[in-house]
Amino acid sequence: MLKTPGAEELQMISVPIVKQGLRTTTVALFLTSFFAASPRAESNVSENLLAALPPQSQASETLVFDVLMDGRNIGQHTVTVWKQADSTKVDISIDLKVGLGPIVFYRYEQRNRSLWENGILDSFLSNTNDDGDIYTVAGNRRDDGMSVAVNGGAAALVPDWFPTTYWDKRTVYQDRLLATRDGEVLDVETRSVGFETTEVRGRTVRAEKFEMRGDLDIDLWYDESDRWVKLAFRYRGSTFDYVLR
């Protein structure tokens, strides 16, 4: 039987903590106006990225992870990939909620979308509600690099980078990543610790485990087809696991 965390334990992992478990948020507005949140952000991404997504039935792959905190389900992380010729569009939704009964101590929501051409990131847009703190990160490829703007501010030109979306195994071969939450550049070192067996969708598979350290401290697993199948990390004494449905 899973242990239900007490109020004090939940408050420890809530960053920032919601006073008395209550905070007024604009969740509905955030979810329904994903691409209308910032006209200035929209100006820094390609029109192809903003176009309507293909039908779910045409998706090349869908990964749905249950996110567990100490074995207790606190939400979902869903990755949907559409591939057509040399173009790949990826849509990601993250919905996490830590609470006790009807009281929510911490809420994290993110919607991000990326467009890849010939395996290279072409355009990116991410909106995040981190317990009431709102971030918008927009990026668009230019001839001399990637133009990235955070919260509608002035765009900065950065070298090629991978966002912290993890679905692409090439992520583990990068030494710098760009946080989809707030646009922060993260320095990381990653090493493979070999293959091991893990449970994926009710069956046992072989997956290669990678330890990513530095500005991030997470473990990632990819199966023999290079599909992302698992993620795990520890934070403030709690263990978090991504379990692929």
GROMACS .gro file of C-alpha atoms in nm, residues 24 175 188:
model
    3
   24THR     CA    1  -0.534   3.202  -0.757
  175ASP     CA    2   2.699   1.940  -2.322
  188VAL     CA    3   2.562   1.909  -1.839
   0.00000   0.00000   0.00000
